[in-house]
Amino acid sequence: MHTPPGFRPSHVLPPAVPAGTLAFAFRDAKLLVGSPDDAPVVPALALVESLGIGEAVHYLGELDGTACVAVLLRDDAAEPEGWRYAGLRSLFFRLPEPLLAIAARAFQVVEWDRTHRYCGRCGTPTRDKPGERAKECPACGQIAYPRVSPAMMVLITRGSEVLLARAPRFPPGMYSALAGFVEPGETIEDCIRREVREEVGIEVGNITYFASQSWAFPHSLMIAYTAEYAGGELKPDETEIAEARWFAWDAVPELPPSISISRRLIEATVARLAGESARS
Ligand SMILES: [Zn+2]
């Protein structure tokens, strides 16, 4: 997930909300969408407002000139006739990608609103801070911004092989690159070395940036790298890793879906190894 081309983000609601403003409205973690199932549509803000089910509205910006807002719906919001609530993951490949990206952004804003109604320091109800995407405590001045949690992903190579692992929660037969959340005080590179050591017991070098991806489940920024094996014996940590193995570039197993950055990272690396093998 990334900022779609044609999207101009903004925090400041225009003085008059334009007609046709799209509402990315969430009841809990589910988005309000209209039929048909294979090409769902996003409602206009006017429809959501007419139903009286919204609790908070946050302006997101304009997508190709159309204003977009995130709406936090009441937990008990009814399902309007002809509309339904759908999990974001179920909308992959159904909702056009720019709308899906805005929906993921909206979800993170709504989730932040929902979880920052009270000051974490003194318990006073918070209010929106003018001009910023922030919640402010009127009693003690504490400010809370939407949370983004950086995480690293790393694909380790050893000659013409890649290291892939399975987490216990993965579907059977699927493998991916290693990943883990950054801890306070760490650089991403520190995190990569620590997580690789903890998860599979080996050392890595030549850590190289690949790409990043926003991931709204619930608020990660996944930052992907490649690295080279630099020593040690593969010893997977049994609590986090069901299995970790070296795979030859031309014999990789089932991979995560193409929407994930892990798939792109693995495919790009495998293509590089294939090229290297053809030249040698
Ligand atoms: Zn406070």
PDB file of C-alpha atoms and ligand atoms in Angstrom:
ATOM      1  CA  MET A   1       0.000   0.000   0.000  1.00  0.00           C
ATOM      2  CA  HIS A   2       1.303   3.435  -0.904  1.00  0.00           C
ATOM      3  CA  THR A   3       0.109   6.928  -1.787  1.00  0.00           C
ATOM      4  CA  PRO A   4      -1.725   6.540  -5.114  1.00  0.00           C
ATOM      5  CA  PRO A   5      -0.731   8.775  -8.016  1.00  0.00           C
ATOM      6  CA  GLY A   6      -3.263  11.598  -8.194  1.00  0.00           C
ATOM      7  CA  PHE A   7      -3.783  11.748  -4.415  1.00  0.00           C
ATOM      8  CA  ARG A   8      -3.124  15.045  -2.627  1.00  0.00           C
ATOM      9  CA  PRO A   9      -3.201  14.422   1.134  1.00  0.00           C
ATOM     10  CA  SER A  10      -4.441  17.115   3.509  1.00  0.00           C
ATOM     11  CA  HIS A  11      -5.638  17.306   7.121  1.00  0.00           C
ATOM     12  CA  VAL A  12      -7.775  20.371   6.732  1.00  0.00           C
ATOM     13  CA  LEU A  13     -11.438  19.930   5.862  1.00  0.00           C
ATOM     14  CA  PRO A  14     -12.440  22.475   3.201  1.00  0.00           C
ATOM     15  CA  PRO A  15     -14.897  25.137   4.510  1.00  0.00           C
ATOM     16  CA  ALA A  16     -17.699  23.597   2.440  1.00  0.00           C
ATOM     17  CA  VAL A  17     -17.539  19.839   1.922  1.00  0.00           C
ATOM     18  CA  PRO A  18     -17.783  19.337  -1.856  1.00  0.00           C
ATOM     19  CA  ALA A  19     -20.686  17.359  -3.274  1.00  0.00           C
ATOM     20  CA  GLY A  20     -19.566  13.861  -4.232  1.00  0.00           C
ATOM     21  CA  THR A  21     -17.071  13.596  -1.365  1.00  0.00           C
ATOM     22  CA  LEU A  22     -16.233   9.917  -0.907  1.00  0.00           C
ATOM     23  CA  ALA A  23     -16.667   8.476   2.585  1.00  0.00           C
ATOM     24  CA  PHE A  24     -14.363   5.645   3.653  1.00  0.00           C
ATOM     25  CA  ALA A  25     -16.551   4.661   6.583  1.00  0.00           C
ATOM     26  CA  PHE A  26     -15.556   1.969   9.050  1.00  0.00           C
ATOM     27  CA  ARG A  27     -17.659   0.086  11.532  1.00  0.00           C
ATOM     28  CA  ASP A  28     -14.969  -1.557  13.665  1.00  0.00           C
ATOM     29  CA  ALA A  29     -12.453  -2.852  11.077  1.00  0.00           C
ATOM     30  CA  LYS A  30     -14.949  -3.149   8.220  1.00  0.00           C
ATOM     31  CA  LEU A  31     -15.548  -0.729   5.373  1.00  0.00           C
ATOM     32  CA  LEU A  32     -19.008   0.284   4.178  1.00  0.00           C
ATOM     33  CA  VAL A  33     -19.260  -0.649   0.472  1.00  0.00           C
ATOM     34  CA  GLY A  34     -22.022  -1.063  -2.078  1.00  0.00           C
ATOM     35  CA  SER A  35     -22.754  -3.861  -4.567  1.00  0.00           C
ATOM     36  CA  PRO A  36     -21.772  -5.559  -6.755  1.00  0.00           C
ATOM     37  CA  ASP A  37     -19.488  -7.987  -4.903  1.00  0.00           C
ATOM     38  CA  ASP A  38     -16.812  -8.156  -7.601  1.00  0.00           C
ATOM     39  CA  ALA A  39     -16.672  -4.368  -8.144  1.00  0.00           C
ATOM     40  CA  PRO A  40     -17.757  -2.718  -4.886  1.00  0.00           C
ATOM     41  CA  VAL A  41     -18.293   1.035  -4.668  1.00  0.00           C
ATOM     42  CA  VAL A  42     -17.525   3.532  -1.907  1.00  0.00           C
ATOM     43  CA  PRO A  43     -20.476   5.693  -0.723  1.00  0.00           C
ATOM     44  CA  ALA A  44     -20.691   9.464  -0.877  1.00  0.00           C
ATOM     45  CA  LEU A  45     -20.396  11.303   2.434  1.00  0.00           C
ATOM     46  CA  ALA A  46     -23.939  12.639   1.931  1.00  0.00           C
ATOM     47  CA  LEU A  47     -25.335   9.092   2.106  1.00  0.00           C
ATOM     48  CA  VAL A  48     -23.455   8.261   5.318  1.00  0.00           C
ATOM     49  CA  GLU A  49     -24.541  11.558   6.874  1.00  0.00           C
ATOM     50  CA  SER A  50     -28.169  10.982   5.906  1.00  0.00           C
ATOM     51  CA  LEU A  51     -28.073   7.686   7.829  1.00  0.00           C
ATOM     52  CA  GLY A  52     -26.839   9.356  11.017  1.00  0.00           C
ATOM     53  CA  ILE A  53     -24.404   6.520  11.825  1.00  0.00           C
ATOM     54  CA  GLY A  54     -21.134   8.485  11.857  1.00  0.00           C
ATOM     55  CA  GLU A  55     -19.218   9.478  15.007  1.00  0.00           C
ATOM     56  CA  ALA A  56     -16.219  11.344  13.619  1.00  0.00           C
ATOM     57  CA  VAL A  57     -15.069  12.589  10.215  1.00  0.00           C
ATOM     58  CA  HIS A  58     -11.438  13.171   9.235  1.00  0.00           C
ATOM     59  CA  TYR A  59     -10.462  14.792   5.977  1.00  0.00           C
ATOM     60  CA  LEU A  60      -7.897  12.796   3.998  1.00  0.00           C
ATOM     61  CA  GLY A  61      -7.334  14.836   0.847  1.00  0.00           C
ATOM     62  CA  GLU A  62      -8.280  14.672  -2.822  1.00  0.00           C
ATOM     63  CA  LEU A  63      -8.016  11.727  -5.176  1.00  0.00           C
ATOM     64  CA  ASP A  64      -7.978  13.028  -8.766  1.00  0.00           C
ATOM     65  CA  GLY A  65      -9.908  16.077  -7.563  1.00  0.00           C
ATOM     66  CA  THR A  66     -12.503  14.134  -5.524  1.00  0.00           C
ATOM     67  CA  ALA A  67     -12.501  14.905  -1.802  1.00  0.00           C
ATOM     68  CA  CYS A  68     -12.066  11.867   0.479  1.00  0.00           C
ATOM     69  CA  VAL A  69     -12.871  11.534   4.162  1.00  0.00           C
ATOM     70  CA  ALA A  70     -12.453   8.814   6.781  1.00  0.00           C
ATOM     71  CA  VAL A  71     -15.551   8.218   8.884  1.00  0.00           C
ATOM     72  CA  LEU A  72     -15.652   6.402  12.188  1.00  0.00           C
ATOM     73  CA  LEU A  73     -19.060   4.738  12.438  1.00  0.00           C
ATOM     74  CA  ARG A  74     -20.829   3.851  15.638  1.00  0.00           C
ATOM     75  CA  ASP A  75     -20.205   0.276  16.802  1.00  0.00           C
ATOM     76  CA  ASP A  76     -23.927  -0.416  16.450  1.00  0.00           C
ATOM     77  CA  ALA A  77     -24.326   1.221  13.012  1.00  0.00           C
ATOM     78  CA  ALA A  78     -26.917  -0.708  11.009  1.00  0.00           C
ATOM     79  CA  GLU A  79     -26.235  -2.089   7.521  1.00  0.00           C
ATOM     80  CA  PRO A  80     -28.033   0.263   5.120  1.00  0.00           C
ATOM     81  CA  GLU A  81     -30.092  -1.483   2.478  1.00  0.00           C
ATOM     82  CA  GLY A  82     -27.981  -2.233  -0.606  1.00  0.00           C
ATOM     83  CA  TRP A  83     -24.729  -1.751   1.326  1.00  0.00           C
ATOM     84  CA  ARG A  84     -22.548  -4.034   3.423  1.00  0.00           C
ATOM     85  CA  TYR A  85     -19.519  -4.009   5.701  1.00  0.00           C
ATOM     86  CA  ALA A  86     -16.426  -5.712   4.247  1.00  0.00           C
ATOM     87  CA  GLY A  87     -13.000  -6.495   5.718  1.00  0.00           C
ATOM     88  CA  LEU A  88     -10.187  -4.694   3.871  1.00  0.00           C
ATOM     89  CA  ARG A  89      -8.428  -7.940   2.985  1.00  0.00           C
ATOM     90  CA  SER A  90     -11.586  -9.218   1.275  1.00  0.00           C
ATOM     91  CA  LEU A  91     -11.466  -6.135  -0.980  1.00  0.00           C
ATOM     92  CA  PHE A  92      -7.966  -6.833  -2.366  1.00  0.00           C
ATOM     93  CA  PHE A  93      -8.187  -7.166  -6.172  1.00  0.00           C
ATOM     94  CA  ARG A  94     -11.865  -6.100  -6.023  1.00  0.00           C
ATOM     95  CA  LEU A  95     -11.743  -2.451  -5.054  1.00  0.00           C
ATOM     96  CA  PRO A  96      -9.597  -0.448  -7.535  1.00  0.00           C
ATOM     97  CA  GLU A  97      -6.084  -0.064  -6.108  1.00  0.00           C
ATOM     98  CA  PRO A  98      -6.183   3.729  -5.535  1.00  0.00           C
ATOM     99  CA  LEU A  99      -9.440   3.365  -3.542  1.00  0.00           C
ATOM    100  CA  LEU A 100      -8.015   0.426  -1.613  1.00  0.00           C
ATOM    101  CA  ALA A 101      -4.957   2.519  -0.706  1.00  0.00           C
ATOM    102  CA  ILE A 102      -7.161   5.387   0.522  1.00  0.00           C
ATOM    103  CA  ALA A 103      -9.313   2.899   2.450  1.00  0.00           C
ATOM    104  CA  ALA A 104      -6.210   1.524   4.185  1.00  0.00           C
ATOM    105  CA  ARG A 105      -5.121   5.063   5.045  1.00  0.00           C
ATOM    106  CA  ALA A 106      -8.647   5.870   6.305  1.00  0.00           C
ATOM    107  CA  PHE A 107      -8.681   2.733   8.449  1.00  0.00           C
ATOM    108  CA  GLN A 108      -5.502   3.798  10.234  1.00  0.00           C
ATOM    109  CA  VAL A 109      -6.918   7.276  10.918  1.00  0.00           C
ATOM    110  CA  VAL A 110     -10.216   5.854  12.203  1.00  0.00           C
ATOM    111  CA  GLU A 111      -8.386   3.309  14.347  1.00  0.00           C
ATOM    112  CA  TRP A 112      -6.287   6.095  15.838  1.00  0.00           C
ATOM    113  CA  ASP A 113      -9.424   8.168  16.562  1.00  0.00           C
ATOM    114  CA  ARG A 114     -11.109   5.195  18.195  1.00  0.00           C
ATOM    115  CA  THR A 115      -8.138   4.402  20.447  1.00  0.00           C
ATOM    116  CA  HIS A 116      -7.228   7.962  21.476  1.00  0.00           C
ATOM    117  CA  ARG A 117     -10.510   9.276  22.877  1.00  0.00           C
ATOM    118  CA  TYR A 118      -8.909   9.789  26.268  1.00  0.00           C
ATOM    119  CA  CYS A 119      -5.529  11.158  27.229  1.00  0.00           C
ATOM    120  CA  GLY A 120      -3.130   8.264  27.906  1.00  0.00           C
ATOM    121  CA  ARG A 121      -1.438  10.332  30.586  1.00  0.00           C
ATOM    122  CA  CYS A 122      -4.307  11.855  32.670  1.00  0.00           C
ATOM    123  CA  GLY A 123      -7.501  10.271  31.324  1.00  0.00           C
ATOM    124  CA  THR A 124      -9.228  13.488  30.227  1.00  0.00           C
ATOM    125  CA  PRO A 125     -11.271  13.251  26.977  1.00  0.00           C
ATOM    126  CA  THR A 126      -9.105  14.472  24.078  1.00  0.00           C
ATOM    127  CA  ARG A 127     -10.060  16.808  21.231  1.00  0.00           C
ATOM    128  CA  ASP A 128      -8.828  17.158  17.641  1.00  0.00           C
ATOM    129  CA  LYS A 129      -5.947  19.617  17.376  1.00  0.00           C
ATOM    130  CA  PRO A 130      -6.701  22.241  14.709  1.00  0.00           C
ATOM    131  CA  GLY A 131      -4.505  22.164  11.614  1.00  0.00           C
ATOM    132  CA  GLU A 132      -2.830  18.855  12.428  1.00  0.00           C
ATOM    133  CA  ARG A 133      -3.704  15.170  12.412  1.00  0.00           C
ATOM    134  CA  ALA A 134      -3.385  15.048  16.190  1.00  0.00           C
ATOM    135  CA  LYS A 135      -5.422  14.596  19.383  1.00  0.00           C
ATOM    136  CA  GLU A 136      -4.760  17.047  22.161  1.00  0.00           C
ATOM    137  CA  CYS A 137      -5.525  16.762  25.883  1.00  0.00           C
ATOM    138  CA  PRO A 138      -7.172  19.982  27.103  1.00  0.00           C
ATOM    139  CA  ALA A 139      -6.025  19.289  30.687  1.00  0.00           C
ATOM    140  CA  CYS A 140      -2.330  18.389  30.414  1.00  0.00           C
ATOM    141  CA  GLY A 141      -1.472  19.231  26.793  1.00  0.00           C
ATOM    142  CA  GLN A 142      -0.405  15.678  25.850  1.00  0.00           C
ATOM    143  CA  ILE A 143      -0.560  15.180  22.071  1.00  0.00           C
ATOM    144  CA  ALA A 144      -1.175  11.875  20.285  1.00  0.00           C
ATOM    145  CA  TYR A 145      -0.461  11.379  16.583  1.00  0.00           C
ATOM    146  CA  PRO A 146      -1.614   8.396  14.504  1.00  0.00           C
ATOM    147  CA  ARG A 147       0.691   5.502  15.286  1.00  0.00           C
ATOM    148  CA  VAL A 148       2.932   4.035  12.589  1.00  0.00           C
ATOM    149  CA  SER A 149       5.034   1.041  13.640  1.00  0.00           C
ATOM    150  CA  PRO A 150       8.154   0.375  11.558  1.00  0.00           C
ATOM    151  CA  ALA A 151       8.953  -3.241  10.856  1.00  0.00           C
ATOM    152  CA  MET A 152      11.703  -4.787   8.788  1.00  0.00           C
ATOM    153  CA  MET A 153      11.575  -7.593   6.278  1.00  0.00           C
ATOM    154  CA  VAL A 154      14.755  -9.252   5.041  1.00  0.00           C
ATOM    155  CA  LEU A 155      15.486 -11.823   2.372  1.00  0.00           C
ATOM    156  CA  ILE A 156      18.852 -13.477   3.026  1.00  0.00           C
ATOM    157  CA  THR A 157      20.839 -14.970   0.167  1.00  0.00           C
ATOM    158  CA  ARG A 158      23.681 -17.512   0.266  1.00  0.00           C
ATOM    159  CA  GLY A 159      25.226 -17.937  -3.164  1.00  0.00           C
ATOM    160  CA  SER A 160      22.329 -18.923  -5.420  1.00  0.00           C
ATOM    161  CA  GLU A 161      19.982 -19.759  -2.529  1.00  0.00           C
ATOM    162  CA  VAL A 162      17.457 -17.738  -0.533  1.00  0.00           C
ATOM    163  CA  LEU A 163      16.388 -18.289   3.065  1.00  0.00           C
ATOM    164  CA  LEU A 164      12.616 -18.632   3.452  1.00  0.00           C
ATOM    165  CA  ALA A 165      10.666 -19.396   6.586  1.00  0.00           C
ATOM    166  CA  ARG A 166       7.179 -20.344   7.676  1.00  0.00           C
ATOM    167  CA  ALA A 167       5.419 -18.819  10.663  1.00  0.00           C
ATOM    168  CA  PRO A 168       3.040 -21.221  12.440  1.00  0.00           C
ATOM    169  CA  ARG A 169       0.056 -19.070  11.323  1.00  0.00           C
ATOM    170  CA  PHE A 170       0.933 -19.350   7.566  1.00  0.00           C
ATOM    171  CA  PRO A 171      -1.255 -21.420   5.232  1.00  0.00           C
ATOM    172  CA  PRO A 172       0.310 -24.884   4.690  1.00  0.00           C
ATOM    173  CA  GLY A 173       3.178 -24.891   2.182  1.00  0.00           C
ATOM    174  CA  MET A 174       3.659 -21.111   2.096  1.00  0.00           C
ATOM    175  CA  TYR A 175       7.031 -19.546   2.903  1.00  0.00           C
ATOM    176  CA  SER A 176       8.185 -15.951   3.151  1.00  0.00           C
ATOM    177  CA  ALA A 177      11.096 -13.705   4.097  1.00  0.00           C
ATOM    178  CA  LEU A 178      11.894 -12.986   7.758  1.00  0.00           C
ATOM    179  CA  ALA A 179      10.234  -9.981   9.403  1.00  0.00           C
ATOM    180  CA  GLY A 180      10.002  -8.276  12.764  1.00  0.00           C
ATOM    181  CA  PHE A 181       9.167  -5.009  14.523  1.00  0.00           C
ATOM    182  CA  VAL A 182      11.779  -2.393  15.305  1.00  0.00           C
ATOM    183  CA  GLU A 183      12.409  -1.943  19.046  1.00  0.00           C
ATOM    184  CA  PRO A 184      13.126   1.353  20.827  1.00  0.00           C
ATOM    185  CA  GLY A 185      16.734   2.420  20.342  1.00  0.00           C
ATOM    186  CA  GLU A 186      17.330   0.318  17.227  1.00  0.00           C
ATOM    187  CA  THR A 187      18.141   1.297  13.670  1.00  0.00           C
ATOM    188  CA  ILE A 188      16.492  -0.852  11.007  1.00  0.00           C
ATOM    189  CA  GLU A 189      19.866  -2.501  10.407  1.00  0.00           C
ATOM    190  CA  ASP A 190      20.205  -3.288  14.149  1.00  0.00           C
ATOM    191  CA  CYS A 191      16.720  -4.769  14.037  1.00  0.00           C
ATOM    192  CA  ILE A 192      17.595  -6.954  11.032  1.00  0.00           C
ATOM    193  CA  ARG A 193      20.726  -8.348  12.705  1.00  0.00           C
ATOM    194  CA  ARG A 194      18.891  -9.003  15.993  1.00  0.00           C
ATOM    195  CA  GLU A 195      15.780 -10.561  14.474  1.00  0.00           C
ATOM    196  CA  VAL A 196      17.798 -12.792  12.130  1.00  0.00           C
ATOM    197  CA  ARG A 197      19.963 -13.945  15.056  1.00  0.00           C
ATOM    198  CA  GLU A 198      16.868 -14.564  17.250  1.00  0.00           C
ATOM    199  CA  GLU A 199      14.706 -16.194  14.607  1.00  0.00           C
ATOM    200  CA  VAL A 200      17.196 -18.373  12.718  1.00  0.00           C
ATOM    201  CA  GLY A 201      20.540 -18.093  14.581  1.00  0.00           C
ATOM    202  CA  ILE A 202      22.708 -16.788  11.731  1.00  0.00           C
ATOM    203  CA  GLU A 203      24.698 -13.616  11.000  1.00  0.00           C
ATOM    204  CA  VAL A 204      24.158 -11.386   7.965  1.00  0.00           C
ATOM    205  CA  GLY A 205      26.074  -8.674   6.125  1.00  0.00           C
ATOM    206  CA  ASN A 206      25.700  -6.449   3.080  1.00  0.00           C
ATOM    207  CA  ILE A 207      22.242  -5.237   4.182  1.00  0.00           C
ATOM    208  CA  THR A 208      20.670  -3.437   1.196  1.00  0.00           C
ATOM    209  CA  TYR A 209      17.430  -1.452   1.029  1.00  0.00           C
ATOM    210  CA  PHE A 210      14.771  -2.779  -1.359  1.00  0.00           C
ATOM    211  CA  ALA A 211      11.449  -0.891  -0.868  1.00  0.00           C
ATOM    212  CA  SER A 212       8.817  -0.090   1.736  1.00  0.00           C
ATOM    213  CA  GLN A 213       5.078  -0.647   2.051  1.00  0.00           C
ATOM    214  CA  SER A 214       2.419   0.783   4.327  1.00  0.00           C
ATOM    215  CA  TRP A 215       0.429  -2.068   5.853  1.00  0.00           C
ATOM    216  CA  ALA A 216      -2.788  -1.162   7.624  1.00  0.00           C
ATOM    217  CA  PHE A 217      -3.049  -4.265   9.831  1.00  0.00           C
ATOM    218  CA  PRO A 218      -3.177  -2.293  11.996  1.00  0.00           C
ATOM    219  CA  HIS A 219      -0.491   0.347  11.438  1.00  0.00           C
ATOM    220  CA  SER A 220       2.819  -1.018  10.139  1.00  0.00           C
ATOM    221  CA  LEU A 221       5.368   0.445   7.818  1.00  0.00           C
ATOM    222  CA  MET A 222       7.159  -2.566   6.361  1.00  0.00           C
ATOM    223  CA  ILE A 223      10.705  -1.729   5.212  1.00  0.00           C
ATOM    224  CA  ALA A 224      12.234  -4.464   3.070  1.00  0.00           C
ATOM    225  CA  TYR A 225      15.893  -5.378   2.568  1.00  0.00           C
ATOM    226  CA  THR A 226      18.122  -8.026   1.151  1.00  0.00           C
ATOM    227  CA  ALA A 227      21.153  -9.301   3.077  1.00  0.00           C
ATOM    228  CA  GLU A 228      23.881 -11.876   2.560  1.00  0.00           C
ATOM    229  CA  TYR A 229      24.591 -14.848   4.779  1.00  0.00           C
ATOM    230  CA  ALA A 230      27.732 -14.160   6.802  1.00  0.00           C
ATOM    231  CA  GLY A 231      28.041 -17.151   9.145  1.00  0.00           C
ATOM    232  CA  GLY A 232      26.441 -19.414  11.710  1.00  0.00           C
ATOM    233  CA  GLU A 233      24.238 -22.471  11.566  1.00  0.00           C
ATOM    234  CA  LEU A 234      20.516 -22.365  10.784  1.00  0.00           C
ATOM    235  CA  LYS A 235      18.687 -22.890  14.087  1.00  0.00           C
ATOM    236  CA  PRO A 236      15.061 -21.666  13.880  1.00  0.00           C
ATOM    237  CA  ASP A 237      13.418 -20.321  17.021  1.00  0.00           C
ATOM    238  CA  GLU A 238      10.558 -22.741  17.595  1.00  0.00           C
ATOM    239  CA  THR A 239       8.101 -20.224  19.019  1.00  0.00           C
ATOM    240  CA  GLU A 240       8.217 -17.856  16.030  1.00  0.00           C
ATOM    241  CA  ILE A 241       9.286 -20.067  13.134  1.00  0.00           C
ATOM    242  CA  ALA A 242       7.678 -23.346  12.144  1.00  0.00           C
ATOM    243  CA  GLU A 243      10.408 -24.046   9.557  1.00  0.00           C
ATOM    244  CA  ALA A 244      13.274 -22.193   7.846  1.00  0.00           C
ATOM    245  CA  ARG A 245      15.157 -23.539   4.830  1.00  0.00           C
ATOM    246  CA  TRP A 246      17.530 -22.527   2.083  1.00  0.00           C
ATOM    247  CA  PHE A 247      15.887 -22.794  -1.339  1.00  0.00           C
ATOM    248  CA  ALA A 248      17.687 -22.751  -4.696  1.00  0.00           C
ATOM    249  CA  TRP A 249      16.515 -19.748  -6.729  1.00  0.00           C
ATOM    250  CA  ASP A 250      14.783 -22.032  -9.253  1.00  0.00           C
ATOM    251  CA  ALA A 251      12.971 -24.107  -6.619  1.00  0.00           C
ATOM    252  CA  VAL A 252      11.199 -21.603  -4.381  1.00  0.00           C
ATOM    253  CA  PRO A 253       7.956 -22.844  -2.761  1.00  0.00           C
ATOM    254  CA  GLU A 254       4.543 -21.158  -2.585  1.00  0.00           C
ATOM    255  CA  LEU A 255       4.890 -17.456  -1.752  1.00  0.00           C
ATOM    256  CA  PRO A 256       2.600 -14.826  -0.177  1.00  0.00           C
ATOM    257  CA  PRO A 257       0.080 -13.062  -2.490  1.00  0.00           C
ATOM    258  CA  SER A 258       1.314 -10.482  -4.970  1.00  0.00           C
ATOM    259  CA  ILE A 259      -0.135  -7.550  -2.997  1.00  0.00           C
ATOM    260  CA  SER A 260       2.496  -8.073  -0.301  1.00  0.00           C
ATOM    261  CA  ILE A 261       5.952  -6.565  -0.444  1.00  0.00           C
ATOM    262  CA  SER A 262       7.430  -9.953   0.532  1.00  0.00           C
ATOM    263  CA  ARG A 263       6.342 -11.394  -2.803  1.00  0.00           C
ATOM    264  CA  ARG A 264       7.959  -8.522  -4.716  1.00  0.00           C
ATOM    265  CA  LEU A 265      11.138  -8.782  -2.628  1.00  0.00           C
ATOM    266  CA  ILE A 266      11.452 -12.532  -3.239  1.00  0.00           C
ATOM    267  CA  GLU A 267      10.622 -12.328  -6.945  1.00  0.00           C
ATOM    268  CA  ALA A 268      13.084  -9.489  -7.582  1.00  0.00           C
ATOM    269  CA  THR A 269      15.831 -11.342  -5.712  1.00  0.00           C
ATOM    270  CA  VAL A 270      15.137 -14.640  -7.471  1.00  0.00           C
ATOM    271  CA  ALA A 271      15.279 -12.792 -10.837  1.00  0.00           C
ATOM    272  CA  ARG A 272      18.668 -11.312  -9.861  1.00  0.00           C
ATOM    273  CA  LEU A 273      20.014 -14.733  -8.823  1.00  0.00           C
ATOM    274  CA  ALA A 274      18.700 -16.243 -12.078  1.00  0.00           C
ATOM    275  CA  GLY A 275      20.567 -13.547 -14.019  1.00  0.00           C
ATOM    276  CA  GLU A 276      23.751 -14.166 -12.064  1.00  0.00           C
ATOM    277  CA  SER A 277      23.503 -17.901 -12.604  1.00  0.00           C
ATOM    278  CA  ALA A 278      23.004 -17.425 -16.376  1.00  0.00           C
ATOM    279  CA  ARG A 279      26.190 -15.315 -16.538  1.00  0.00           C
ATOM    280  CA  SER A 280      28.383 -17.711 -14.513  1.00  0.00           C
TER     281      SER A 280
HETATM  282 ZN    ZN B   1      -3.949  14.728  29.715  1.00  0.00          ZN
END
